[in-house]
Each structure stands twice: as structure tokens, then as C-alpha cells.
Coordinates of C-alpha atoms in Angstrom, one line a residue:
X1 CA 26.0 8.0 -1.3
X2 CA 23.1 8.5 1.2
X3 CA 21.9 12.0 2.1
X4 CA 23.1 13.0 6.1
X5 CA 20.3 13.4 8.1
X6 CA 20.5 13.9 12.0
X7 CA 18.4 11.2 12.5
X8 CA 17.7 7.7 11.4
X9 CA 14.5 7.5 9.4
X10 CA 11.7 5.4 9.5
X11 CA 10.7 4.9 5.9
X12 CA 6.7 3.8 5.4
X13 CA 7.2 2.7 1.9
X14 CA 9.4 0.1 0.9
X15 CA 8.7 -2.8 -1.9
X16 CA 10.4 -6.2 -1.9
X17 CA 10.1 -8.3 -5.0
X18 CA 8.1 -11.6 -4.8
X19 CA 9.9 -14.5 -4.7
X20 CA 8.4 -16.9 -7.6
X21 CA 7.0 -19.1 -6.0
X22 CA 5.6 -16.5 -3.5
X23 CA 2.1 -17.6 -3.8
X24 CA 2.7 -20.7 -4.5
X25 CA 5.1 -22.1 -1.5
X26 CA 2.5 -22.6 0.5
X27 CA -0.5 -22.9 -1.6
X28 CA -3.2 -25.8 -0.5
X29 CA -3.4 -28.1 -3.0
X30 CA -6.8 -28.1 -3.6
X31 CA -6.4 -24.5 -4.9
X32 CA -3.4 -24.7 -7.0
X33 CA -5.0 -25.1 -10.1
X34 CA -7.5 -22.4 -9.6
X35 CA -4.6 -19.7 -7.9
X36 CA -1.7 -18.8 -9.1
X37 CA 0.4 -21.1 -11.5
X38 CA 4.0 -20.5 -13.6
X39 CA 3.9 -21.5 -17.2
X40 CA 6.4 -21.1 -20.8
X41 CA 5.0 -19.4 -23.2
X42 CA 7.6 -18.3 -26.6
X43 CA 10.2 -19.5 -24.2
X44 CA 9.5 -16.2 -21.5
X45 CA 8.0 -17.5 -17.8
X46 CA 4.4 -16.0 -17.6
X47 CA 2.2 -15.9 -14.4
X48 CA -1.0 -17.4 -14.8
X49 CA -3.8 -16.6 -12.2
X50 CA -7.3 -18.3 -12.4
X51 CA -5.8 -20.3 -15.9
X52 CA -5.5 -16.6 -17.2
X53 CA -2.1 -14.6 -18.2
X54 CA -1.7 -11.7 -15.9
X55 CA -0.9 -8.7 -17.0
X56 CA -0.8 -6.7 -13.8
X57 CA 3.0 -6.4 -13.5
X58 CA 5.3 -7.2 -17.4
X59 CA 7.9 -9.3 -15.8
X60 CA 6.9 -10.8 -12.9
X61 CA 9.7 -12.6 -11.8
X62 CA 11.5 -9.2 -11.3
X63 CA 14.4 -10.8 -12.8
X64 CA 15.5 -8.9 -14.6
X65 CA 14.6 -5.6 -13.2
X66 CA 15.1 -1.8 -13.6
X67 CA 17.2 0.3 -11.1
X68 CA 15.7 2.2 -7.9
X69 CA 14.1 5.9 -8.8
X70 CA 14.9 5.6 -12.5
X71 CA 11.9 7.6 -13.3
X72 CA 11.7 10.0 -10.6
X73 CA 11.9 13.4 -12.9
X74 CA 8.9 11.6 -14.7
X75 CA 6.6 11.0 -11.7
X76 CA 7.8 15.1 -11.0
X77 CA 5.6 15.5 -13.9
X78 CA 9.1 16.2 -16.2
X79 CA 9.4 14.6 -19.3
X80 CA 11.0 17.3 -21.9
X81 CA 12.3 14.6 -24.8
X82 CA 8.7 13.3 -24.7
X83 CA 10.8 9.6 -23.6
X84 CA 8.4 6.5 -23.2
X85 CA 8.2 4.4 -20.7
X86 CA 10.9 2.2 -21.6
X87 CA 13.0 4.6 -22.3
X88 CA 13.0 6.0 -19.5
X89 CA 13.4 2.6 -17.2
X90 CA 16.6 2.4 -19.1
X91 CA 18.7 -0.4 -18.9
X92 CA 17.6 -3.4 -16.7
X93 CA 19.8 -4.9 -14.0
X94 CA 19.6 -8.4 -12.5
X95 CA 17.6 -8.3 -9.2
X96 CA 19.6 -7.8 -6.3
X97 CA 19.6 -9.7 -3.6
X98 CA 18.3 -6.9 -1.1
X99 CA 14.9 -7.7 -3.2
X100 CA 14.6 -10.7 -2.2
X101 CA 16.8 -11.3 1.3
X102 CA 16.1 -9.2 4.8
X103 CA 19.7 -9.8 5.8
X104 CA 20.8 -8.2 2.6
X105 CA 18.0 -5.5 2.7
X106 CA 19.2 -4.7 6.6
X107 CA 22.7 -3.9 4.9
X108 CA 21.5 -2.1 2.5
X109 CA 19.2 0.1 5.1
X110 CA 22.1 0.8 6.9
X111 CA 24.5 2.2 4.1
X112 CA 21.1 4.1 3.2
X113 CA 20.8 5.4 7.0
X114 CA 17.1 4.0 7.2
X115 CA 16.3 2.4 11.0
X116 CA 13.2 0.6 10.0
X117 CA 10.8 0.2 7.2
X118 CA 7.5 -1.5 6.4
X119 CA 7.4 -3.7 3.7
X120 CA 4.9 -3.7 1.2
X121 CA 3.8 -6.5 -1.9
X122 CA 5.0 -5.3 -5.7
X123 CA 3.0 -7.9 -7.1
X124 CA 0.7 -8.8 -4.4
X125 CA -1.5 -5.5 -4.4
X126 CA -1.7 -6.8 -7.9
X127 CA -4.1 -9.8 -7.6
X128 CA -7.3 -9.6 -5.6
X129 CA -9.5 -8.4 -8.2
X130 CA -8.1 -11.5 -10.6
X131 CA -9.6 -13.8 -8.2
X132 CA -12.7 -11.9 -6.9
X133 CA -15.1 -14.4 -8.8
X134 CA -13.9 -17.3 -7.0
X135 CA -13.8 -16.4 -2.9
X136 CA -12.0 -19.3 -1.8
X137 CA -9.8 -19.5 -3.8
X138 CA -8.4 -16.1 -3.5
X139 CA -9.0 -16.5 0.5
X140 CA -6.3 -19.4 -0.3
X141 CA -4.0 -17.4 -2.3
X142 CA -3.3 -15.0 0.4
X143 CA -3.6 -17.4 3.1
X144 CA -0.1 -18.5 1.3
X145 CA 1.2 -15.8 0.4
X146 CA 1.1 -14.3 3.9
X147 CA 2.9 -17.5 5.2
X148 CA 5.7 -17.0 2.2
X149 CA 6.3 -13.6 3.8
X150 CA 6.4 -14.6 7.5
X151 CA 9.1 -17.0 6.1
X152 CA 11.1 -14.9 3.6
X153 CA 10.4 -11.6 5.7
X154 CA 9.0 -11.8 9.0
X155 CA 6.6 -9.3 10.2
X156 CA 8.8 -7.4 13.0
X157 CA 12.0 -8.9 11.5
X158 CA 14.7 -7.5 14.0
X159 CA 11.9 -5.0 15.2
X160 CA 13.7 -2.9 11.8
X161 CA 11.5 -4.7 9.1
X162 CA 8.1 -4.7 9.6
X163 CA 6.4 -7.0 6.3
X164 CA 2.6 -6.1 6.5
X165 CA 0.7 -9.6 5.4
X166 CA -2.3 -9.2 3.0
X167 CA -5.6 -9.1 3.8
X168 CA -8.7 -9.4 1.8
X169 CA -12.3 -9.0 3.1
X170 CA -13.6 -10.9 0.9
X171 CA -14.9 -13.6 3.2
X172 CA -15.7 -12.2 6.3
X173 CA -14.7 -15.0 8.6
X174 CA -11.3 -15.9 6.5
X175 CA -10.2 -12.2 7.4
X176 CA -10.9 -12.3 11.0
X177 CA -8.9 -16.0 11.2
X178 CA -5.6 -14.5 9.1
X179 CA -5.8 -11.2 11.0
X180 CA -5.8 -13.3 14.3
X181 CA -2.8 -15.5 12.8
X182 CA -0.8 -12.2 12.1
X183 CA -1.1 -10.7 15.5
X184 CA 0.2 -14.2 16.5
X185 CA 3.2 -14.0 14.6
X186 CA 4.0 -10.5 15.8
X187 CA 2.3 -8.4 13.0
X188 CA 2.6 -4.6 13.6
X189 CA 0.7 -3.6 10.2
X190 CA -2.0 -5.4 7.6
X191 CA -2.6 -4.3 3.9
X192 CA -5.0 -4.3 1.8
X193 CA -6.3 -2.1 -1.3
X194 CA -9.2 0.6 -1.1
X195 CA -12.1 0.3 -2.9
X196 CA -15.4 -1.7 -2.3
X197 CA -15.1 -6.0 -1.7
X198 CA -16.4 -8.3 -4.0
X199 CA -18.4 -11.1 -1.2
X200 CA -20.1 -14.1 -1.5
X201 CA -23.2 -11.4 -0.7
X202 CA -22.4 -9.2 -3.8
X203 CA -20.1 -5.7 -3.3
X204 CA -20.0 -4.3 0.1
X205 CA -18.6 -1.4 1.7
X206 CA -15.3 -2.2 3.4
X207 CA -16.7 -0.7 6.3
X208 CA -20.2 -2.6 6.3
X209 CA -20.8 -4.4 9.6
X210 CA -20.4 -7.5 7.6
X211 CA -16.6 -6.9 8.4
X212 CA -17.0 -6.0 11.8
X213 CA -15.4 -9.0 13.3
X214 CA -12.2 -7.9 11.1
X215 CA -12.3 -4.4 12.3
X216 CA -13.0 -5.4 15.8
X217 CA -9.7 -7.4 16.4
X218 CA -7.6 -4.8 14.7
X219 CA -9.2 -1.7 17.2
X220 CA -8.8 -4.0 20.2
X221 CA -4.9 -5.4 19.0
X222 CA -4.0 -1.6 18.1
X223 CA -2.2 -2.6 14.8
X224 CA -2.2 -0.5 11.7
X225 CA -4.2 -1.2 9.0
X226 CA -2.4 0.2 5.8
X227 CA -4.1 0.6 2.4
X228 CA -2.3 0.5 -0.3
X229 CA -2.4 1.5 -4.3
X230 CA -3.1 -1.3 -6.2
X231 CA -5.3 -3.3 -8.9
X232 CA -8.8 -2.4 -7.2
X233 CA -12.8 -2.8 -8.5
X234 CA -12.7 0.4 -10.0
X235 CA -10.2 -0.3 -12.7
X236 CA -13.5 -2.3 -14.2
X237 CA -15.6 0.8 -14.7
X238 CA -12.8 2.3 -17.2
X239 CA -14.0 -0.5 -19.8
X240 CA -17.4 1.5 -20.5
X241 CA -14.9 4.7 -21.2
X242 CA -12.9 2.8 -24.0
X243 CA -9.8 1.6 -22.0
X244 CA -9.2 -2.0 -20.8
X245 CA -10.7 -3.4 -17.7
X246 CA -7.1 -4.2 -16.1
X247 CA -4.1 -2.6 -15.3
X248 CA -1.0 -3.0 -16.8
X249 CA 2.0 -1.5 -14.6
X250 CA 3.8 1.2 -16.7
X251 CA 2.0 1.2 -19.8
X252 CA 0.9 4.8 -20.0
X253 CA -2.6 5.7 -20.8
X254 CA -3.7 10.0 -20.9
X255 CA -6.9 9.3 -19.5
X256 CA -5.9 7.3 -16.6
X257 CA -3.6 9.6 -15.6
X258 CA -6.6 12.1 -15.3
X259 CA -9.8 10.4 -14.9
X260 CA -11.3 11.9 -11.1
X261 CA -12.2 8.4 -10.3
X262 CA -10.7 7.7 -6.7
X263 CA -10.8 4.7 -4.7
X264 CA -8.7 6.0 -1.8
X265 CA -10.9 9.1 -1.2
X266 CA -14.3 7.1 -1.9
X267 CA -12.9 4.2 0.8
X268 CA -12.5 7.1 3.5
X269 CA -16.0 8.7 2.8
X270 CA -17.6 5.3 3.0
X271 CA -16.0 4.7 6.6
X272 CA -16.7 8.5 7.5
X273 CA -20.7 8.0 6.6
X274 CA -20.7 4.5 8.1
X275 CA -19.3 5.7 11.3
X276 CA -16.8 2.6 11.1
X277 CA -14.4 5.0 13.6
X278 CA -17.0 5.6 16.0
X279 CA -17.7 1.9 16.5
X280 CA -13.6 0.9 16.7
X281 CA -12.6 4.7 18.3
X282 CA -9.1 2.6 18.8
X283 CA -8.7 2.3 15.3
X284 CA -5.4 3.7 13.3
X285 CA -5.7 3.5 9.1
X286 CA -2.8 4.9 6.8
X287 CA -2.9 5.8 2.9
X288 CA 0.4 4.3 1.5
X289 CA 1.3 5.2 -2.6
X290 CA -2.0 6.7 -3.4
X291 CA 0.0 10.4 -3.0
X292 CA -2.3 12.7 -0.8
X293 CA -4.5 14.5 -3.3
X294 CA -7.2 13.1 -2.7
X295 CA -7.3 14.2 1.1
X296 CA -7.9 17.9 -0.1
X297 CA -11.5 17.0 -2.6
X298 CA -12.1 14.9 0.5
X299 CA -12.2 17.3 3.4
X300 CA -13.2 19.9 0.5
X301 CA -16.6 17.5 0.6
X302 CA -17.2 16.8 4.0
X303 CA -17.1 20.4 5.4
X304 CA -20.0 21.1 2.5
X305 CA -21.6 18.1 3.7
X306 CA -21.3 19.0 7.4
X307 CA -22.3 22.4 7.2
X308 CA -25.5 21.3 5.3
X309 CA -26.2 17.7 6.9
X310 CA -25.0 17.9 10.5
X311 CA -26.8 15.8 12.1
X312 CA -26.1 12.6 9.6
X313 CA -22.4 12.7 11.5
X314 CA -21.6 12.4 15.3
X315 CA -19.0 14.9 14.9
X316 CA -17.4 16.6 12.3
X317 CA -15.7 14.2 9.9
X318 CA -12.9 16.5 9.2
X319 CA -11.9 15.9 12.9
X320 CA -12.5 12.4 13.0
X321 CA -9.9 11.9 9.9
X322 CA -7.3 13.3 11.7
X323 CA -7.9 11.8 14.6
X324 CA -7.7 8.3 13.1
X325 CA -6.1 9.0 9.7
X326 CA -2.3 9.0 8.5
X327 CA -1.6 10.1 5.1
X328 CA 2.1 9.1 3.0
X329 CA 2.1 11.3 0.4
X330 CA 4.0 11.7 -2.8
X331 CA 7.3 13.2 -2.8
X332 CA 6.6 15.8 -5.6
X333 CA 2.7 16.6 -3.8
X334 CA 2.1 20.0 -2.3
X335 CA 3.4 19.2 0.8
X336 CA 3.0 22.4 2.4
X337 CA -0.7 22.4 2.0
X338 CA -0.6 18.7 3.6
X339 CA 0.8 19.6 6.2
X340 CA -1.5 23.0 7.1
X341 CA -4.4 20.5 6.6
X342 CA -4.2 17.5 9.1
X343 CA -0.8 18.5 10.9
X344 CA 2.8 17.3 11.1
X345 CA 1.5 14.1 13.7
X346 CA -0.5 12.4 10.4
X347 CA 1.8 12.9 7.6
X348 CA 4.5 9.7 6.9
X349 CA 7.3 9.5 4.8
X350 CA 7.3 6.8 2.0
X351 CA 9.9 7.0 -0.4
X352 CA 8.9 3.1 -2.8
X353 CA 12.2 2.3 -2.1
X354 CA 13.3 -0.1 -4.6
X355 CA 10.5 1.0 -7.2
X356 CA 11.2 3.0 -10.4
X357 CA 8.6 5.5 -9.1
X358 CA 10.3 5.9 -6.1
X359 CA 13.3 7.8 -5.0
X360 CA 17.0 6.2 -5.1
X361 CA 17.9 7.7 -2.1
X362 CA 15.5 6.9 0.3
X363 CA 16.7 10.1 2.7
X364 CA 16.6 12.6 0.0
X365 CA 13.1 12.7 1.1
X366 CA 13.9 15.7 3.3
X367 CA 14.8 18.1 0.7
X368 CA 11.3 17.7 -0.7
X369 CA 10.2 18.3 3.2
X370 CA 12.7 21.3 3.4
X371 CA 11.5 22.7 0.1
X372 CA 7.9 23.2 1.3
X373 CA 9.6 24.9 4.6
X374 CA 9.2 22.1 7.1
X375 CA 11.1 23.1 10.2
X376 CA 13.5 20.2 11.5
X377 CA 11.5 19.1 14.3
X378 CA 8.2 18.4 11.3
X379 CA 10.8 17.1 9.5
X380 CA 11.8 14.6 12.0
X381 CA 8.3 13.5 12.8
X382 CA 7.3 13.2 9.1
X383 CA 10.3 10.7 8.7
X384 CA 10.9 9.0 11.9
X385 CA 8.5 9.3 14.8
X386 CA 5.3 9.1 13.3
X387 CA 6.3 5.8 11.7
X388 CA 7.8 4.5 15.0
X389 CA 4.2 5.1 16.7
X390 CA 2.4 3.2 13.8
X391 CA 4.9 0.0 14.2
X392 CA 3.6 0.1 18.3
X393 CA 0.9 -1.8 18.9
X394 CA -1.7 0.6 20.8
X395 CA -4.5 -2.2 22.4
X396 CA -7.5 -0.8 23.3

């Protein structure tokens, strides 16, 4: 049973699961070979991407899959039996079809109280970096899979589901045409992960001027650009520590669960120094399932670096951050702290509704809130109204 709340909650963080062929649908078929492609091997379905097996999620038709919030105590950093992984997913269910089907997930949202939600790629965040060494091809994979989602999702699906299409920067133009296309089909958010951008000009800043025709649009449109955990450029540097240079999901490794390495907090500095929120002032950025850590070593950083470097900022960055800035942070973060340090407006609720990492009960998210002594009004802004004002389009 849901947990009663006096409102109806906008949740910021909600997964579907890909359909199969959710890259490949729409793929052009130039690119199919060199994209995404479903093969048998030992009789299991395995997802090959650039004629490699992909390792990024184990079972990546989702089918079939473990239940909502299964390891919840885990990501609360409670493991007393020492469990593995697997162990703890317990038993795997067939996927439901609230995965895979809005009309079934708008049921669902409504038994779990929930008025609206974006909707965010399992797999998707997943595959950039697997095709980073062939730019038009992956400017073609996500050129398809955005179209799959418009399809199978919509992007303001009964103004209640709001899919956010993927966008890479990659190529420079590509990302300027699909952002265009989005706003056409009624886009309220875009995604993408943090972290620097392989180009056909060698690794740039996100926030290079390179971009700027990207960034442009979305300051002048008003939508929300949402970054998003996922398989980034930095996963390549843990290679020269001993680990591998992919990710696997769920297969637990000690020092990537403590290495300082940050692509969230790095992605933020780069824009702060560039000053890619004094060119676009209209611009509106949000951190989705990346927890909020790292906005503390951040804004620990920039007041150092503008007490002793001033005049290298047009203000102080700490103040541009949360004037531009939203922040979804882990359930089991220090919430309180959050919330002393860039204010009830910037904070979203995101519970990774259906994820085993998430919660089961997407409203429950208020007794972490109540916990850390929000008062009902933060409360309320945390999970409804600060989401409501992302999902409006604010043209400049």
C-alpha cells in the first residue's frame, strides 16, 4: 500500500525498461551493423553494440527482472549477513507491463499516489561511451532511440509522463537538430550523462563553445536539461588502477565504491569556470541519481577558489549554482545539510522507481524528508512543486 501524503507528488526519478528492439526500431540502416544488434550466444539473448558483447546492464532484455527497491537497506549502507549482490536481488519476477506500457505505468502511478514523473533510460545512460569511437554512428543510435521513446512513451504523455530523449554532444550540429526535434514533439526535459565528450575534434568540455548552438536552443526554449548517472569517460581511467575499463551494473567492486573520482561535480566546475551560465542566464540543469554529495566538495572548492581568485568569476559561483542548479539527491544522503546549503527551491525528489536501488514506495520518500526535520511546506516543494516548475517550459 502507498504511503498517504496530502499531496500528489511529482516524482523526478523514474526508469522504464527498454523495449528490445529500443534502439533498433528505428535504426537507419546504414548504421545497423555498426549500432546496436541482438544475437544467441549458449542459447541466452546478448546485446551486441559496435560487434562487441555489452556488459553495461546483465540481462538486458529486463525479462526477467528483480522487484522494485529490493536492495534499498543495501544502498542505506546496511548489509549485516555480508549478502552479495544476488542475494540480495532475490528472486526475479517477469517484467511487468508498467515497464514497458505508459497506460499501465499511469495505473500504477495512481495506486502509488504519484501525479507525474519524468522518465529516464535503464539501459540507455548505458551506451554512449560504447560508441564514442565511431560519431555517426552513435549520433544514429540515439537519433533512434529517441524516436522509439516518443513512440512507446511520449515526452509530455498526458502532461503526467514526461520521457526525457537522449542527447549526446558528440557532434555538435546532430545535438542542436535532435534537441530542435524534441522541442517539436513537446519535450519538457533532455538527458544526457556528465563528464567530458568524446568529438570528432578530440575531448571537449561539455560546456566549450563548440556546443553552444546546443546550449543556445535549450536557454532560449526554457527546457530542462537533466544529467543523469551513467557509463561516462571516466570509467576508462579506472583501468590504470587495476579495475576494468567498463561498468558492469551490480557487480560490486570496494574501490569503486570509494574512489573520489567525480564526473558530476567535475561537469559543474567545468560550466562554473567556463561561464556557460553567464552566456545562456535562461538556462535550468538538474543532477538526477548521482546522490548530492558531491555538491558539498564542490561549493567546499569554489568558495576557496573565490576567496583567492575573484576576479577569474563574474560572481560568486556558489550563487550562480543555485541560481541555475537543481539537485535530486539520494534518499539515505544527509538531507538536512542539502537543504541548509542551496535551499528547499533546488532540491527534487527522485525515488528510481522501478530500480532495485530505488525505493518500492515511491511516496515513502517523505519519511526520509521528515527524518532530517523538513517542515511540510519543504516537504511539499521537494516532492511536488519544484518538479512541476522543471516540466514548464520557461522561454527566454
Amino acid at each position: 500500500m502507498a504511503h498517504e501524503l496530502p499531496f500528489r507528488f511529482f516524482d523526478c526519478d523514474n526508469h522504464y525498461y527498454e523495449a528490445v528492439d529500443a534502439f533498433t526500431r528505428h535504426i537507419e540502416p546504414e548504421f545497423r551493423k555498426r549500432t546496436m544488434q541482438w544475437v544467441e550466444m549458449n542459447g541466452k539473448p546478448r546485446l551486441l553494440v559496435a560487434e562487441k558483447v555489452n556488459k553495461f546492464i546483465p540481462k538486458p532484455t529486463f525479462d526477467p527482472v528483480a522487484a522494485p527497491g529490493v536492495m534499498d537497506e543495501y544502498f542505506r549502507g546496511r548489509n549485516p549477513k555480508s549478502s552479495d549482490i544476488g542475494a540480495l536481488m532475490g528472486e526475479l519476477e517477469p517484467i511487468r507491463p508498467e515497464y514497458r506500457d505508459r497506460d499501465a505505468r499511469l495505473a500504477v502511478m495512481d495506486e502509488q499516489g504519484m501525479d507525474a514523473c519524468i522518465m529516464l533510460p535503464t539501459l540507455g545512460v548505458g551506451m554512449e561511451v560504447a560508441l564514442a569511437h565511431d560519431i555517426p554512428a552513435l549520433a544514429a543510435a540515439f537519433r533512434a532511440f529517441n524516436r522509439w521513446m516518443e513512440e512507446d512513451w511520449g515526452f509530455a504523455y498526458q502532461n503526467r509522463i514526461f520521457a526525457a530523449p537522449y542527447i549526446t554532444l558528440a557532434d555538435p550540429d546532430n545535438a542542436a537538430r535532435e534537441l530542435a526535434w524534441a522541442l517539436e514533439h513537446d519535450a519538457r526535459f533532455v538527458v544526457m550523462i556528465p563528464g567530458p565528450v568524446q568529438t570528432e575534434l578530440g575531448m571537449k568540455a561539455p560546456g566549450d563553445p563548440v556546443f553552444d548552438a546546443f546550449w543556445q536552443l535549450a536557454n532560449d526554449s526554457g527546457i530542462t536539461v537533466l544529467y543523469h548517472g551513467g557509463e561516462t569517460h571516466y570509467t576508462k581511467f579506472l583501468q590504470e588502477w587495476g579495475e576494468n575499463s567498463f561498468t558492469e551494473a551490480f557487480r560490486a567492486s570496494a574501490f569503486r565504491m570509494i574512489i573520489s573520482s567525480d564526473p558530476m561535480q567535475d561537469t559543474l566546475a567545468s560550466h562554473l569556470s567556463l561561464g556557460l551560465f553567464h552566456r545562456f542566464p535562461n538556462l535550468r540543469v538538474a543532477s538526477i541519481e548521482v546522490g548530492s554529495a558531491w555538491v558539498f566538495h564542490l561549493f567546499e572548492k569554489l568558495s576557496k577558489s573565490y576567496g583567492m581568485v575573484p576576479y577569474l568569476f563574474p560572481e560568486d559561483p556558489r550563487e550562480t549554482f543555485k541560481r541555475h542548479v537543481w539537485v535530486s539527491p539520494f534518499y539515505e544522503d544527509e538531507l538536512r545539510s542539502l537543504l541548509e546549503l542551496v535551499g528547499d527551491e533546488r532540491i527534487l525528489m527522485g525515488s528510481d522507481w522501478p530500480h532495485v536501488e530505488g525505493l518500492a514506495d515511491p511516496a515513502s520518500y517523505i519519511k526520509d524528508l521528515e527524518n532530517f526535520d523538513y517542515t511540510p511546506r519543504q516537504s511539499e516543494k521537494v516532492m511536488r512543486a519544484n518538479g512541476w516548475e522543471l516540466a514548464t517550459r520557461r522561454p527566454a
